Amino acid sequence: MQEFYDITVAGVKRSLPVVPINENMSIAGFVIFGDTDVVEPCARALAEKLPPETEVLVTAEAKSIPLIYEMAKVMKMPRYVIARKSVKGYMRNPIITTVNSITNMGKEQILVVDEHDAEFIKGKKVAIVDDVISTGSSIEAIEKLVKESGGEVIARAAVLAEGDAADRTDIIYLEKIPLFFHDKK
């Protein structure tokens, strides 16, 4: 099995560890947390690709938070929205959906926005942002939250498109990475 996958994204080179997520498949582990040398240039490059009429950025908790923060700064947006992975005590009238993404390893989880965030999204043109799009299930779950909040999704964007996601015409991404399938013996 391949140990690392080399990639250059937004001018920055990285060797991503290839890690198994189940008995049949491995992924190149792209972890944006703590890597300011990757976050800043990726945020600039992705922000440039978004439609100029974008009014709100939305992402899921947690890995994309530094990315969306930097994108909001680049786009001069004073606020962005994070779909949380649990209902918090301060939330009023939360809107909840479920997701089963490739990195959840078969476990369903929830995504939540509260009425404060829903009101901010209402009537606005929204770009959904993620670090990696693979199956698209996280993006779809966030899109459901945006629609239930009264927003209009005008873009779906990620730093990396993984596997078949790179063939999609409805997403914006900077680079593509493969999925690694294990030979059955």
PDB file of C-alpha atoms in Angstrom:
ATOM      1  CA  MET A   1       0.000   0.000   0.000  1.00  0.00           C
ATOM      2  CA  GLN A   2       1.171   3.508  -0.834  1.00  0.00           C
ATOM      3  CA  GLU A   3       2.295   5.419   2.290  1.00  0.00           C
ATOM      4  CA  PHE A   4       2.075   9.029   1.062  1.00  0.00           C
ATOM      5  CA  TYR A   5       0.424  10.993  -1.719  1.00  0.00           C
ATOM      6  CA  ASP A   6       2.290  14.097  -2.879  1.00  0.00           C
ATOM      7  CA  ILE A   7       0.248  17.138  -3.881  1.00  0.00           C
ATOM      8  CA  THR A   8       0.749  20.826  -4.584  1.00  0.00           C
ATOM      9  CA  VAL A   9      -2.265  22.952  -3.708  1.00  0.00           C
ATOM     10  CA  ALA A  10      -2.324  26.754  -4.007  1.00  0.00           C
ATOM     11  CA  GLY A  11       1.435  26.611  -4.576  1.00  0.00           C
ATOM     12  CA  VAL A  12       2.157  24.645  -1.384  1.00  0.00           C
ATOM     13  CA  LYS A  13       3.593  21.114  -1.526  1.00  0.00           C
ATOM     14  CA  ARG A  14       2.475  18.478   0.949  1.00  0.00           C
ATOM     15  CA  SER A  15       2.937  14.722   1.385  1.00  0.00           C
ATOM     16  CA  LEU A  16      -0.387  13.421   2.638  1.00  0.00           C
ATOM     17  CA  PRO A  17      -0.401  10.153   4.591  1.00  0.00           C
ATOM     18  CA  VAL A  18      -2.483   7.454   2.929  1.00  0.00           C
ATOM     19  CA  VAL A  19      -4.694   6.045   5.680  1.00  0.00           C
ATOM     20  CA  PRO A  20      -7.268   3.239   5.619  1.00  0.00           C
ATOM     21  CA  ILE A  21     -10.858   4.187   6.380  1.00  0.00           C
ATOM     22  CA  ASN A  22     -12.232   0.663   5.928  1.00  0.00           C
ATOM     23  CA  GLU A  23     -11.041  -2.731   4.716  1.00  0.00           C
ATOM     24  CA  ASN A  24     -11.534  -1.791   1.059  1.00  0.00           C
ATOM     25  CA  MET A  25     -10.333   1.790   0.817  1.00  0.00           C
ATOM     26  CA  SER A  26      -7.788   4.353   1.968  1.00  0.00           C
ATOM     27  CA  ILE A  27      -7.717   8.117   1.602  1.00  0.00           C
ATOM     28  CA  ALA A  28      -4.976  10.725   1.450  1.00  0.00           C
ATOM     29  CA  GLY A  29      -5.338  12.409   4.836  1.00  0.00           C
ATOM     30  CA  PHE A  30      -5.576  16.145   4.249  1.00  0.00           C
ATOM     31  CA  VAL A  31      -5.677  17.870   7.631  1.00  0.00           C
ATOM     32  CA  ILE A  32      -5.810  21.628   7.347  1.00  0.00           C
ATOM     33  CA  PHE A  33      -5.808  22.239  11.128  1.00  0.00           C
ATOM     34  CA  GLY A  34      -2.717  24.070  12.294  1.00  0.00           C
ATOM     35  CA  ASP A  35      -1.190  24.410   8.826  1.00  0.00           C
ATOM     36  CA  THR A  36      -1.237  28.165   8.199  1.00  0.00           C
ATOM     37  CA  ASP A  37       1.089  27.715   5.223  1.00  0.00           C
ATOM     38  CA  VAL A  38      -1.750  25.824   3.504  1.00  0.00           C
ATOM     39  CA  VAL A  39      -4.798  27.607   4.948  1.00  0.00           C
ATOM     40  CA  GLU A  40      -3.998  31.149   3.818  1.00  0.00           C
ATOM     41  CA  PRO A  41      -3.116  30.468   0.159  1.00  0.00           C
ATOM     42  CA  CYS A  42      -5.973  27.957  -0.213  1.00  0.00           C
ATOM     43  CA  ALA A  43      -8.429  30.457   1.273  1.00  0.00           C
ATOM     44  CA  ARG A  44      -7.299  33.156  -1.168  1.00  0.00           C
ATOM     45  CA  ALA A  45      -7.413  30.819  -4.170  1.00  0.00           C
ATOM     46  CA  LEU A  46     -10.826  29.375  -3.284  1.00  0.00           C
ATOM     47  CA  ALA A  47     -12.312  32.803  -2.505  1.00  0.00           C
ATOM     48  CA  GLU A  48     -11.248  33.997  -5.967  1.00  0.00           C
ATOM     49  CA  LYS A  49     -13.183  31.143  -7.579  1.00  0.00           C
ATOM     50  CA  LEU A  50     -16.474  31.832  -5.778  1.00  0.00           C
ATOM     51  CA  PRO A  51     -19.231  33.800  -7.512  1.00  0.00           C
ATOM     52  CA  PRO A  52     -18.846  37.519  -6.694  1.00  0.00           C
ATOM     53  CA  GLU A  53     -22.455  37.691  -5.482  1.00  0.00           C
ATOM     54  CA  THR A  54     -21.703  35.298  -2.580  1.00  0.00           C
ATOM     55  CA  GLU A  55     -23.072  36.826   0.629  1.00  0.00           C
ATOM     56  CA  VAL A  56     -22.550  34.077   3.226  1.00  0.00           C
ATOM     57  CA  LEU A  57     -20.048  31.251   3.708  1.00  0.00           C
ATOM     58  CA  VAL A  58     -21.205  28.094   5.512  1.00  0.00           C
ATOM     59  CA  THR A  59     -19.183  25.049   6.563  1.00  0.00           C
ATOM     60  CA  ALA A  60     -19.478  22.055   8.858  1.00  0.00           C
ATOM     61  CA  GLU A  61     -17.639  21.857  12.149  1.00  0.00           C
ATOM     62  CA  ALA A  62     -14.579  21.361  12.388  1.00  0.00           C
ATOM     63  CA  LYS A  63     -11.664  20.931   9.947  1.00  0.00           C
ATOM     64  CA  SER A  64     -12.819  23.684   7.581  1.00  0.00           C
ATOM     65  CA  ILE A  65     -13.144  26.357  10.269  1.00  0.00           C
ATOM     66  CA  PRO A  66      -9.685  27.902   9.716  1.00  0.00           C
ATOM     67  CA  LEU A  67     -10.314  27.848   5.959  1.00  0.00           C
ATOM     68  CA  ILE A  68     -13.695  29.589   6.136  1.00  0.00           C
ATOM     69  CA  TYR A  69     -12.324  32.126   8.625  1.00  0.00           C
ATOM     70  CA  GLU A  70      -9.534  33.096   6.222  1.00  0.00           C
ATOM     71  CA  MET A  71     -11.924  33.125   3.258  1.00  0.00           C
ATOM     72  CA  ALA A  72     -14.272  35.472   5.131  1.00  0.00           C
ATOM     73  CA  LYS A  73     -11.343  37.796   5.830  1.00  0.00           C
ATOM     74  CA  VAL A  74     -10.235  37.754   2.175  1.00  0.00           C
ATOM     75  CA  MET A  75     -13.820  38.410   1.039  1.00  0.00           C
ATOM     76  CA  LYS A  76     -14.295  41.144   3.659  1.00  0.00           C
ATOM     77  CA  MET A  77     -17.198  39.324   5.286  1.00  0.00           C
ATOM     78  CA  PRO A  78     -17.673  40.135   8.973  1.00  0.00           C
ATOM     79  CA  ARG A  79     -19.398  36.825   9.671  1.00  0.00           C
ATOM     80  CA  TYR A  80     -19.698  33.209   8.496  1.00  0.00           C
ATOM     81  CA  VAL A  81     -21.745  30.219   9.684  1.00  0.00           C
ATOM     82  CA  ILE A  82     -20.605  26.910  11.140  1.00  0.00           C
ATOM     83  CA  ALA A  83     -23.018  23.969  11.112  1.00  0.00           C
ATOM     84  CA  ARG A  84     -22.300  22.427  14.523  1.00  0.00           C
ATOM     85  CA  LYS A  85     -22.082  18.669  15.164  1.00  0.00           C
ATOM     86  CA  SER A  86     -24.312  18.787  18.234  1.00  0.00           C
ATOM     87  CA  VAL A  87     -27.077  20.893  19.709  1.00  0.00           C
ATOM     88  CA  LYS A  88     -25.603  23.374  22.192  1.00  0.00           C
ATOM     89  CA  GLY A  89     -27.356  24.775  25.264  1.00  0.00           C
ATOM     90  CA  TYR A  90     -27.364  28.313  23.858  1.00  0.00           C
ATOM     91  CA  MET A  91     -29.159  27.294  20.659  1.00  0.00           C
ATOM     92  CA  ARG A  92     -32.765  28.326  20.146  1.00  0.00           C
ATOM     93  CA  ASN A  93     -35.006  26.512  17.672  1.00  0.00           C
ATOM     94  CA  PRO A  94     -32.174  24.511  16.082  1.00  0.00           C
ATOM     95  CA  ILE A  95     -32.510  23.168  12.564  1.00  0.00           C
ATOM     96  CA  ILE A  96     -31.029  19.666  12.479  1.00  0.00           C
ATOM     97  CA  THR A  97     -30.078  17.276   9.692  1.00  0.00           C
ATOM     98  CA  THR A  98     -28.058  14.057   9.566  1.00  0.00           C
ATOM     99  CA  VAL A  99     -24.979  13.141   7.552  1.00  0.00           C
ATOM    100  CA  ASN A 100     -22.896  10.023   6.989  1.00  0.00           C
ATOM    101  CA  SER A 101     -19.669  11.189   5.342  1.00  0.00           C
ATOM    102  CA  ILE A 102     -16.759   9.050   4.189  1.00  0.00           C
ATOM    103  CA  THR A 103     -14.565  10.156   7.114  1.00  0.00           C
ATOM    104  CA  ASN A 104     -17.275   9.342   9.702  1.00  0.00           C
ATOM    105  CA  MET A 105     -16.451   5.681   9.019  1.00  0.00           C
ATOM    106  CA  GLY A 106     -20.061   4.583   8.755  1.00  0.00           C
ATOM    107  CA  LYS A 107     -21.355   6.537  11.726  1.00  0.00           C
ATOM    108  CA  GLU A 108     -24.232   8.935  11.266  1.00  0.00           C
ATOM    109  CA  GLN A 109     -23.854  12.358  12.838  1.00  0.00           C
ATOM    110  CA  ILE A 110     -25.947  15.488  12.994  1.00  0.00           C
ATOM    111  CA  LEU A 111     -25.349  19.006  11.712  1.00  0.00           C
ATOM    112  CA  VAL A 112     -27.122  21.927  13.377  1.00  0.00           C
ATOM    113  CA  VAL A 113     -27.725  25.642  12.901  1.00  0.00           C
ATOM    114  CA  ASP A 114     -29.686  27.681  15.402  1.00  0.00           C
ATOM    115  CA  GLU A 115     -32.288  30.367  14.720  1.00  0.00           C
ATOM    116  CA  HIS A 116     -29.660  33.151  14.945  1.00  0.00           C
ATOM    117  CA  ASP A 117     -27.624  31.584  12.111  1.00  0.00           C
ATOM    118  CA  ALA A 118     -30.769  30.637  10.172  1.00  0.00           C
ATOM    119  CA  GLU A 119     -31.957  34.252  10.302  1.00  0.00           C
ATOM    120  CA  PHE A 120     -28.528  35.411   9.060  1.00  0.00           C
ATOM    121  CA  ILE A 121     -28.715  32.956   6.119  1.00  0.00           C
ATOM    122  CA  LYS A 122     -32.328  33.758   5.204  1.00  0.00           C
ATOM    123  CA  GLY A 123     -32.675  35.396   1.795  1.00  0.00           C
ATOM    124  CA  LYS A 124     -28.918  35.323   1.090  1.00  0.00           C
ATOM    125  CA  LYS A 125     -26.751  33.763  -1.602  1.00  0.00           C
ATOM    126  CA  VAL A 126     -24.635  31.085   0.097  1.00  0.00           C
ATOM    127  CA  ALA A 127     -21.398  29.280  -0.733  1.00  0.00           C
ATOM    128  CA  ILE A 128     -20.886  25.999   1.109  1.00  0.00           C
ATOM    129  CA  VAL A 129     -17.209  25.381   1.841  1.00  0.00           C
ATOM    130  CA  ASP A 130     -15.383  22.213   2.889  1.00  0.00           C
ATOM    131  CA  ASP A 131     -11.790  21.053   3.014  1.00  0.00           C
ATOM    132  CA  VAL A 132     -12.434  17.917   0.926  1.00  0.00           C
ATOM    133  CA  ILE A 133     -15.467  16.813  -1.070  1.00  0.00           C
ATOM    134  CA  SER A 134     -15.645  13.073  -1.662  1.00  0.00           C
ATOM    135  CA  THR A 135     -19.137  11.563  -1.669  1.00  0.00           C
ATOM    136  CA  GLY A 136     -20.737  14.991  -1.281  1.00  0.00           C
ATOM    137  CA  SER A 137     -22.872  13.895   1.668  1.00  0.00           C
ATOM    138  CA  SER A 138     -21.603  16.667   3.968  1.00  0.00           C
ATOM    139  CA  ILE A 139     -22.257  19.310   1.321  1.00  0.00           C
ATOM    140  CA  GLU A 140     -25.761  17.906   0.739  1.00  0.00           C
ATOM    141  CA  ALA A 141     -26.526  17.995   4.474  1.00  0.00           C
ATOM    142  CA  ILE A 142     -25.365  21.602   4.751  1.00  0.00           C
ATOM    143  CA  GLU A 143     -27.340  22.488   1.632  1.00  0.00           C
ATOM    144  CA  LYS A 144     -30.462  21.108   3.331  1.00  0.00           C
ATOM    145  CA  LEU A 145     -29.787  23.331   6.381  1.00  0.00           C
ATOM    146  CA  VAL A 146     -29.267  26.376   4.141  1.00  0.00           C
ATOM    147  CA  LYS A 147     -32.516  25.746   2.264  1.00  0.00           C
ATOM    148  CA  GLU A 148     -34.463  25.170   5.504  1.00  0.00           C
ATOM    149  CA  SER A 149     -33.014  28.480   6.713  1.00  0.00           C
ATOM    150  CA  GLY A 150     -34.288  30.270   3.593  1.00  0.00           C
ATOM    151  CA  GLY A 151     -30.919  30.721   1.890  1.00  0.00           C
ATOM    152  CA  GLU A 152     -29.987  30.024  -1.724  1.00  0.00           C
ATOM    153  CA  VAL A 153     -26.939  27.838  -2.387  1.00  0.00           C
ATOM    154  CA  ILE A 154     -25.043  29.333  -5.310  1.00  0.00           C
ATOM    155  CA  ALA A 155     -21.724  27.496  -4.875  1.00  0.00           C
ATOM    156  CA  ARG A 156     -20.240  24.356  -3.369  1.00  0.00           C
ATOM    157  CA  ALA A 157     -16.473  24.619  -2.886  1.00  0.00           C
ATOM    158  CA  ALA A 158     -13.550  22.690  -1.423  1.00  0.00           C
ATOM    159  CA  VAL A 159      -9.794  22.718  -1.403  1.00  0.00           C
ATOM    160  CA  LEU A 160      -9.726  19.144  -2.705  1.00  0.00           C
ATOM    161  CA  ALA A 161     -12.084  16.943  -4.721  1.00  0.00           C
ATOM    162  CA  GLU A 162     -11.574  13.297  -3.865  1.00  0.00           C
ATOM    163  CA  GLY A 163     -12.247  10.374  -6.187  1.00  0.00           C
ATOM    164  CA  ASP A 164     -15.315  10.771  -8.419  1.00  0.00           C
ATOM    165  CA  ALA A 165     -16.072  14.198  -6.931  1.00  0.00           C
ATOM    166  CA  ALA A 166     -13.456  15.615  -9.310  1.00  0.00           C
ATOM    167  CA  ASP A 167     -15.800  14.726 -12.199  1.00  0.00           C
ATOM    168  CA  ARG A 168     -18.706  16.727 -10.780  1.00  0.00           C
ATOM    169  CA  THR A 169     -19.635  19.939 -12.569  1.00  0.00           C
ATOM    170  CA  ASP A 170     -21.470  21.460  -9.593  1.00  0.00           C
ATOM    171  CA  ILE A 171     -18.446  21.957  -7.326  1.00  0.00           C
ATOM    172  CA  ILE A 172     -15.507  24.338  -7.265  1.00  0.00           C
ATOM    173  CA  TYR A 173     -12.169  22.941  -6.100  1.00  0.00           C
ATOM    174  CA  LEU A 174      -8.457  23.672  -6.257  1.00  0.00           C
ATOM    175  CA  GLU A 175      -6.979  20.187  -6.772  1.00  0.00           C
ATOM    176  CA  LYS A 176      -8.071  16.579  -7.000  1.00  0.00           C
ATOM    177  CA  ILE A 177      -6.878  13.554  -5.050  1.00  0.00           C
ATOM    178  CA  PRO A 178      -7.568   9.865  -5.657  1.00  0.00           C
ATOM    179  CA  LEU A 179      -9.215   7.272  -3.465  1.00  0.00           C
ATOM    180  CA  PHE A 180      -7.035   4.221  -2.899  1.00  0.00           C
ATOM    181  CA  PHE A 181      -8.810   0.876  -3.276  1.00  0.00           C
ATOM    182  CA  HIS A 182      -7.281  -2.260  -1.770  1.00  0.00           C
ATOM    183  CA  ASP A 183      -6.833  -5.367  -3.861  1.00  0.00           C
ATOM    184  CA  LYS A 184      -8.960  -8.252  -2.638  1.00  0.00           C
ATOM    185  CA  LYS A 185      -6.982 -11.464  -2.445  1.00  0.00           C
TER     186      LYS A 185
END
